[in-house]
XYZ file of C-alpha atoms in Angstrom:
450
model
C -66.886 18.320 42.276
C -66.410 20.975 39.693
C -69.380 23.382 39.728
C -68.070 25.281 36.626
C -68.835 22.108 34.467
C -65.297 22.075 33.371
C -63.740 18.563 32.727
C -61.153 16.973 34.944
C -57.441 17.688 33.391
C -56.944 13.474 34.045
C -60.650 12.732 31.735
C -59.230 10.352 28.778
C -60.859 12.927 26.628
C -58.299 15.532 27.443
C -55.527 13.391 26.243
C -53.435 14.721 23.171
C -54.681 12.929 19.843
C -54.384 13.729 16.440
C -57.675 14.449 16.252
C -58.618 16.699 19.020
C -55.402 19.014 18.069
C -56.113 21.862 15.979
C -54.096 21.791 12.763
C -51.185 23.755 12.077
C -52.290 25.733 9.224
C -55.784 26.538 10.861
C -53.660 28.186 13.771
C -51.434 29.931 11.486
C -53.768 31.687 10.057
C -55.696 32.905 12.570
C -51.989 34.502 13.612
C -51.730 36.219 10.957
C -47.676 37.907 10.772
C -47.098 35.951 13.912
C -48.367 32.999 12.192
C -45.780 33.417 9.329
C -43.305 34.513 11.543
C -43.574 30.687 12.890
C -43.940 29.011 10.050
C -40.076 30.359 8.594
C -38.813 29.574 12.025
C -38.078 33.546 12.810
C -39.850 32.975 16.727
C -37.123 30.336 17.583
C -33.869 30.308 18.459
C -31.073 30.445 15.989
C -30.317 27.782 13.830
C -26.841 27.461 16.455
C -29.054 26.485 18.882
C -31.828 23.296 19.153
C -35.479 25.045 18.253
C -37.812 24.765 21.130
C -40.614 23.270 18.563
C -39.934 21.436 14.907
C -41.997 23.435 11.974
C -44.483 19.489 11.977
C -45.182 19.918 15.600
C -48.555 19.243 16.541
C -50.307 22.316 18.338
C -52.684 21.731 21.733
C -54.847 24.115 22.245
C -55.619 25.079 26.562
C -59.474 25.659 25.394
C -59.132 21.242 24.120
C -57.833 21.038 27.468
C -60.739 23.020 29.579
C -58.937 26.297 29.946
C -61.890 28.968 29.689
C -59.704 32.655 29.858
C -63.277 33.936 30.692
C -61.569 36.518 33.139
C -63.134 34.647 36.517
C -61.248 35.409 39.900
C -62.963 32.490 40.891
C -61.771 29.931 38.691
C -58.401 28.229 38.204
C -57.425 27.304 34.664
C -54.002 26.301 35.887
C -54.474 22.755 36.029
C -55.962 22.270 32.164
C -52.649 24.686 31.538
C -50.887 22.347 32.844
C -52.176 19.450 31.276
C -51.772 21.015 27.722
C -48.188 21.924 28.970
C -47.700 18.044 30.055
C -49.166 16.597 26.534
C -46.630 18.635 24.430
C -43.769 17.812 26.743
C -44.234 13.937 25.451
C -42.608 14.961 22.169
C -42.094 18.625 22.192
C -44.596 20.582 20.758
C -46.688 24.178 20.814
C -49.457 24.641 23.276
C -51.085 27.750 22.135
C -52.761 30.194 24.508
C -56.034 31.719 22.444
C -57.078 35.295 23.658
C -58.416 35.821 27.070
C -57.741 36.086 30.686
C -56.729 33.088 32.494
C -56.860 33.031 36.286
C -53.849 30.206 37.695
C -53.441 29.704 41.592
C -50.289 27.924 41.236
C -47.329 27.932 39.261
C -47.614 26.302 35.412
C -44.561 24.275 34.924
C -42.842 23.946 31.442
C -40.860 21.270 30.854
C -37.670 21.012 27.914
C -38.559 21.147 24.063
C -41.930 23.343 24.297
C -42.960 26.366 23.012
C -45.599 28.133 24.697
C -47.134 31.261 22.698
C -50.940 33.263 22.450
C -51.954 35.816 20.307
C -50.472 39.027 21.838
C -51.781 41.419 24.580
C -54.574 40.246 24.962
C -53.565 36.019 25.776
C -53.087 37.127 29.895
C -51.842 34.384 32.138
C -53.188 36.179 35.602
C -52.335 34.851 38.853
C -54.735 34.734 41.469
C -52.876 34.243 44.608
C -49.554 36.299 45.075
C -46.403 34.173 46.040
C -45.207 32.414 42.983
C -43.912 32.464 39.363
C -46.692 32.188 36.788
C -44.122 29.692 34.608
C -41.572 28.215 36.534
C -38.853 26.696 33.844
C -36.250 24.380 36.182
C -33.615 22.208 34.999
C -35.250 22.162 31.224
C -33.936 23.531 28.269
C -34.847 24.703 24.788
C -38.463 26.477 25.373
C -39.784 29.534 23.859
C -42.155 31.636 25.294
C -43.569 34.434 22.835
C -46.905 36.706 22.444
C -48.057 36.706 25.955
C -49.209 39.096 29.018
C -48.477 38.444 32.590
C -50.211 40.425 35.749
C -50.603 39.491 38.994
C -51.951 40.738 42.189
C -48.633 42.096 44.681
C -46.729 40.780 47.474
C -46.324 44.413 49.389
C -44.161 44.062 52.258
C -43.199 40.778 51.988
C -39.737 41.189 52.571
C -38.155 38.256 54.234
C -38.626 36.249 51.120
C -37.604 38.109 48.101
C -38.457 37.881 44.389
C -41.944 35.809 44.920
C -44.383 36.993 42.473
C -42.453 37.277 39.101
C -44.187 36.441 35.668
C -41.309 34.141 34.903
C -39.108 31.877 37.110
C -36.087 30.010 35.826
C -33.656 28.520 37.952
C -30.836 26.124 36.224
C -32.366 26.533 33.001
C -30.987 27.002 29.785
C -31.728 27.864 25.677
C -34.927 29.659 26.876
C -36.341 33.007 24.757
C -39.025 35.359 25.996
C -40.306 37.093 23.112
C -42.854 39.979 22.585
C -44.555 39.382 25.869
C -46.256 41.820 28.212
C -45.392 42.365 31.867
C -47.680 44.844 34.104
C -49.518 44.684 37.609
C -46.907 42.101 38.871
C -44.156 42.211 41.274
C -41.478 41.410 39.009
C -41.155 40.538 35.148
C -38.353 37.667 34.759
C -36.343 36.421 37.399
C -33.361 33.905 36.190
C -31.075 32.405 38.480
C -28.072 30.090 37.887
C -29.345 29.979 33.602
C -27.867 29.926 30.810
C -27.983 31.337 27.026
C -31.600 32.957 28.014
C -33.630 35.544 25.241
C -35.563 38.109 26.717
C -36.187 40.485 23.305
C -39.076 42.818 22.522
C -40.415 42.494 25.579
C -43.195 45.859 27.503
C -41.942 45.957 31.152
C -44.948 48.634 32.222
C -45.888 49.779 35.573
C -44.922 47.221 37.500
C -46.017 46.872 41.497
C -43.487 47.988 43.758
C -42.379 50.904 45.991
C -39.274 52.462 47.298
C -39.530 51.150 50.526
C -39.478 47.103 49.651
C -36.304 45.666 47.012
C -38.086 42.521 46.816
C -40.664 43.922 44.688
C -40.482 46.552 40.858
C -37.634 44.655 39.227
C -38.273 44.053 35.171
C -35.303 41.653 34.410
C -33.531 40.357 37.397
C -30.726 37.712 37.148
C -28.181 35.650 39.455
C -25.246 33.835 38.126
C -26.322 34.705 34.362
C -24.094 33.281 31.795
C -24.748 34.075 28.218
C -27.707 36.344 28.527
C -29.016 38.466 25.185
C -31.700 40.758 26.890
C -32.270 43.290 23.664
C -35.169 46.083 22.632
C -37.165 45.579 25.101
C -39.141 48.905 27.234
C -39.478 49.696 30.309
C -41.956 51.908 31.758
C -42.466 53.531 35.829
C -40.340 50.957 37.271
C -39.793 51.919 40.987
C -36.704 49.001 41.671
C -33.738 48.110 38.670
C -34.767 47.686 35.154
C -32.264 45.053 34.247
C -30.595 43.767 37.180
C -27.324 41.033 37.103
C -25.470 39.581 40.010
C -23.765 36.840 41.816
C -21.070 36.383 38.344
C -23.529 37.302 35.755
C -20.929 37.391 32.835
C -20.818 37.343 28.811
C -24.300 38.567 28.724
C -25.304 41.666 26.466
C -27.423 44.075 26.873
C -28.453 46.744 24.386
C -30.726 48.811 22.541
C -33.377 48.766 25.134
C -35.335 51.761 26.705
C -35.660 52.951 29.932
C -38.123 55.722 31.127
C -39.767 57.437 34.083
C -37.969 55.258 36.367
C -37.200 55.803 40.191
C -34.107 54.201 40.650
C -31.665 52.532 37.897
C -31.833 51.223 34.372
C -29.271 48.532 34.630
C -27.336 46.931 37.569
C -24.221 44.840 37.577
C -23.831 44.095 40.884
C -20.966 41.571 42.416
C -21.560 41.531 46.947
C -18.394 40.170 49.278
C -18.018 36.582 48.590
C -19.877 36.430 45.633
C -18.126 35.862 41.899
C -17.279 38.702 39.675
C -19.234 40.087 37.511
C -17.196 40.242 34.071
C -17.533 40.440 30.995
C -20.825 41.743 29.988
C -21.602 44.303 27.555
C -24.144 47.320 27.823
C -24.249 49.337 24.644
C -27.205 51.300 22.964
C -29.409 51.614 25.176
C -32.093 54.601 25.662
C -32.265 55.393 29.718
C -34.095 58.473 30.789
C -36.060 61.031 32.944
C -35.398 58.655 35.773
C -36.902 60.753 38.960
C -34.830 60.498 42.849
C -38.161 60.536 45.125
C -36.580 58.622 47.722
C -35.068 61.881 49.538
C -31.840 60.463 49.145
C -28.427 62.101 47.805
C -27.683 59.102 44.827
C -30.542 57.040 44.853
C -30.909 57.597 41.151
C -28.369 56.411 38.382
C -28.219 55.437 34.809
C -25.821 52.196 34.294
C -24.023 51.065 37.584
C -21.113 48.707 38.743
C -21.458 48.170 42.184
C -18.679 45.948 43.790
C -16.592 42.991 41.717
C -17.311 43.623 38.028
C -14.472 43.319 35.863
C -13.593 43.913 32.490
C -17.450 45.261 31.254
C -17.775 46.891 28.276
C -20.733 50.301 28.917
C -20.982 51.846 25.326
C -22.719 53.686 22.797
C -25.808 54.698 25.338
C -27.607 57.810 25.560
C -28.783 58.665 29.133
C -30.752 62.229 29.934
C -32.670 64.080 33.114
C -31.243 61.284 35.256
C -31.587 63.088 38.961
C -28.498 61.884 40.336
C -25.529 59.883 38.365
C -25.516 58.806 34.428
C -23.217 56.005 34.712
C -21.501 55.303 38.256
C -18.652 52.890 39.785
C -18.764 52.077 42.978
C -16.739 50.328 45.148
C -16.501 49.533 48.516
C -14.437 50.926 50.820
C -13.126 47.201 53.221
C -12.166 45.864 49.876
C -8.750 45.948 48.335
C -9.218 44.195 44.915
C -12.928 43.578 44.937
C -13.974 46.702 43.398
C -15.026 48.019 39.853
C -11.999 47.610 37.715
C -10.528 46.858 34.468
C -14.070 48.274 32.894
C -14.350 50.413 29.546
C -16.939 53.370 29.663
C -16.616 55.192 25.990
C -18.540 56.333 23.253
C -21.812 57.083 25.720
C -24.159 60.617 25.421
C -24.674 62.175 28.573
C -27.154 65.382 28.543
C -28.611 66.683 31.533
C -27.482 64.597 34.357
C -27.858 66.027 38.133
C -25.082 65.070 40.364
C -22.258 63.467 38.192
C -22.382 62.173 34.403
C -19.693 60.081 35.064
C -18.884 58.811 38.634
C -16.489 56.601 40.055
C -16.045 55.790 43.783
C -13.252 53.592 45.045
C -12.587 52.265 41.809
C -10.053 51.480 39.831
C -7.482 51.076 36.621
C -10.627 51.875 34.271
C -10.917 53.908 31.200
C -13.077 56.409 30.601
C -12.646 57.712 26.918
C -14.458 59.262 24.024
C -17.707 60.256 25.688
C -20.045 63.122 25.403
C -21.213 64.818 28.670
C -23.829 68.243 27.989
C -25.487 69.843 30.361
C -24.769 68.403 33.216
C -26.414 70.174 36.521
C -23.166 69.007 38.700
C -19.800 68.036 37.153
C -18.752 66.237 34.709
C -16.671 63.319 35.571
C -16.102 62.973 39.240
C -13.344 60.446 41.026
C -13.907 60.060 44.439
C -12.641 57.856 47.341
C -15.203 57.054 50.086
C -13.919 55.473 53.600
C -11.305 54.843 55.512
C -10.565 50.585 54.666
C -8.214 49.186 52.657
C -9.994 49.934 49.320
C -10.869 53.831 49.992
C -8.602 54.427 46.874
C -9.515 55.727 43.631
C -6.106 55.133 41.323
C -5.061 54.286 38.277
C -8.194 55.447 35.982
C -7.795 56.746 32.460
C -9.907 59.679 31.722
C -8.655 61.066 27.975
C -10.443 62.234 24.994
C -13.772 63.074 26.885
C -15.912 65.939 25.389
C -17.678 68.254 28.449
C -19.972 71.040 27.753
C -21.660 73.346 29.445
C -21.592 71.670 32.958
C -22.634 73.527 35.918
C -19.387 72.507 38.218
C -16.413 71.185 36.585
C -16.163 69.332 33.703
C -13.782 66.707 35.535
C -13.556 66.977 38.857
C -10.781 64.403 41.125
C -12.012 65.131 44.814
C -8.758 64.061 46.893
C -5.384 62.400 47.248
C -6.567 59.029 47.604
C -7.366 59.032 44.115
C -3.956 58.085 42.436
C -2.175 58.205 39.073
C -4.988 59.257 36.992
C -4.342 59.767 33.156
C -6.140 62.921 32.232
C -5.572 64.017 28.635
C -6.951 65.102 25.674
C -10.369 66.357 27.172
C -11.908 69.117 25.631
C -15.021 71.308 26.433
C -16.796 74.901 26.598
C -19.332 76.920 28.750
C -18.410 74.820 31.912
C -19.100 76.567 35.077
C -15.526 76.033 36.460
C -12.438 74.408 35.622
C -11.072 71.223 35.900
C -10.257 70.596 39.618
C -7.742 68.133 40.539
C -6.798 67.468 43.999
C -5.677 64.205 43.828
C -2.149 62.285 43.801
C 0.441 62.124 41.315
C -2.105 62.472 38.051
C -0.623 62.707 34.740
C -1.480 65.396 32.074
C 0.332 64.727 29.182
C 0.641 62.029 26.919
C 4.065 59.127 26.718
């Protein structure tokens, strides 16, 4: 029995009909810019790819469906959610989320063709029990979720199952766009595994739960086997795991002009472990990272931008990073693996001001370039080549450092720590006000130009 007087999501009189759906122009203006923004089409995809929802698509309403969003723990509004979600997957349609906080204790599923959008900050989709996805999106395709807020209430030291709580979940999905939604008091914002041509744009990534101690927990965007990702001006706020995290062959994805503050440990991960597929051909340009703070009591906890492992031919350009505690933008590879480490990647054009250990750092990589970038102010050294180990891959060779501009650095501006880093192209690097010289203790480098 329902004590709340609510009506069962299966009553006949919760079934979509023309007449108990709210019409299209009544919603549109009660959106105001949003409104018009749907009514030209400007929320959806673009016009090279299938629109979640036709401009004639009939609107349900949760509240027609017995959704109340009158911010009750005790309550569940997941299941007339759900059976909004369920009417507009018939045809494909908008199920609009009106302003309020909606308790769910289990996971709202969206199926292909549906766009799901409220009225801003203040439509939050809240869950009340703390190991799931608020909308789980699985083998469907062209949805749109826009103008929404997602909390929830923390998984803390649940570690044997990671990524839980997340406001998001797809897995095998594809044509999906987050717009203009909120994320804050949850574990983690979007998690995306094994998807495809996925939006996350305009997006508030703020203060999510996490700690140092727990990586399954204070991730904003974190993705496995990503293909075709646009993640764009979105913020991110006291974040105490990755910003933007992509692994396991995350590839032809871009990621630019979003910003990155107050951070504890990286703004954006491309990360390829033994076994897994490379990550390749992504792009990370204009983006705003900084005052990212190492609490962790660890020597290079802290980093801008980092390739970590397999990632191959990445593009890192045009960002500015400052009053990052450890590195700006590292490489690192490891040390048991002879091909399987950061290589073939460009790093140019990037700002560097302020950086604590290196600005620009590469372990155990390889045959990259490093050209045309702008280190000032840097608390360590510049650039800094390094080999770390003793396996098959503790080599650092064949990296192209020319036309680099490095002032007022407290170390060296460039800085090649031993022999095992081999055949470097140093040239045409200029600077002033560095605290000493460029050191170069490594093997065979060359200095001048062909």
């Amino acid at each position: 029995m329902d004590t709340n007087n609510h009506k069962h999501p299966t009553d006949p009189s919760l079934q979509p009909a023309p007449s108990s759906s709210i019409s299209r122009r009544k919603l549109l203006s009660t959106l105001g810019a949003a409104g018009l923004a749907l009514a030209t089409g400007d929320v959806f995809l673009n016009a090279a790819t299938a629109q979640a929802a036709s401009p004639s698509s009939v609107i349900y309403n949760i509240k027609d469906y017995g959704a109340r969003g009158n911010f009750r723990f005790d309550e569940d509004d997941a299941p007339y959610i759900q059976s909004a979600l369920d009417a507009a997957a018939i045809t494909g349609g908008i199920v609009f989320v009106p302003a309020g906080v909606y308790f769910v204790k289990m996971p709202l599923r969206l199926s292909s063709n549906v766009t799901l959008m409220g009225t801003g900050n203040n439509s939050i989709l809240r869950s009340s029990m703390n190991k799931f996805g608020i909308l789980n999106i699985s083998a469907a395709h062209h949805i749109h979720i826009h103008r929404l807020a997602f909390q929830g209430v923390g998984t803390f030291g649940m570690t044997s199952v990671p990524l839980l709580e997340s406001g998001v979940s797809l897995n095998q999905a594809s044509d999906i766009r987050i717009t203009d939604c909120l994320f804050s008091s949850i574990d983690n914002g979007v998690k995306s595994v094994d998807s495809s041509r996925v939006v996350v744009e305009g997006c508030t990534f703020d203060t999510i739960i996490g700690t140092l101690d727990y990586d399954s927990q204070g991730f904003g965007i974190w993705c496995s086997n990503a293909a075709d990702h646009y993640l764009a001006q979105n913020y991110f706020n006291m974040l105490f795991q990755t910003c933007i995290s992509m692994s396991n062959g995350s590839r032809n994805s871009v990621i630019t002009r979003n910003h990155m503050q107050k951070c504890y440990t990286s703004g954006i991960d491309l990360v390829s472990a033994p076994k897994e597929e490379p990550c390749k051909l992504n792009t990370i340009s204009g983006n705003t990272i900084e005052n990212f703070t190492n609490s962790s009591g660890k020597t290079g906890y802290t980093v801008g931008i980092r390739l970590k492992g397999n990632c191959i031919s990445n593009i890192i350009s045009s960002n500015v990073l400052s009053d990052i505690d450890d590195s700006g933008i590292q490489l690192l590879g490891a040390a048991d693996r002879q091909k399987e480490r950061p290589h073939y990647n460009q790093i140019s054009d990037n700002q560097l001001q302020t950086i604590g250990f290196a600005a620009l750092h590469l372990i155990n990589a390889y045959d990259n370039q490093v050209w045309h970038n702008t280190v000032q102010g840097c608390k360590g050294d510049g650039i800094l080549l390094a080999s770390e180990g003793k396996g098959t891959g503790s080599f650092c060779d064949r990296n192209q450092v020319t036309s680099n501009s490095l002032n007022r650095c407290t170390k060296a501006p460039i800085r090649i720590t031993d022999g095992n880093c081999q055949e470097t192209v140093l040239f045409g690097n200029l600077g002033t006000g560095n605290g000493e010289k460029i050191t170069d203790k490594g093997k065979d480098t060359v200095t001048s130009a062909l």
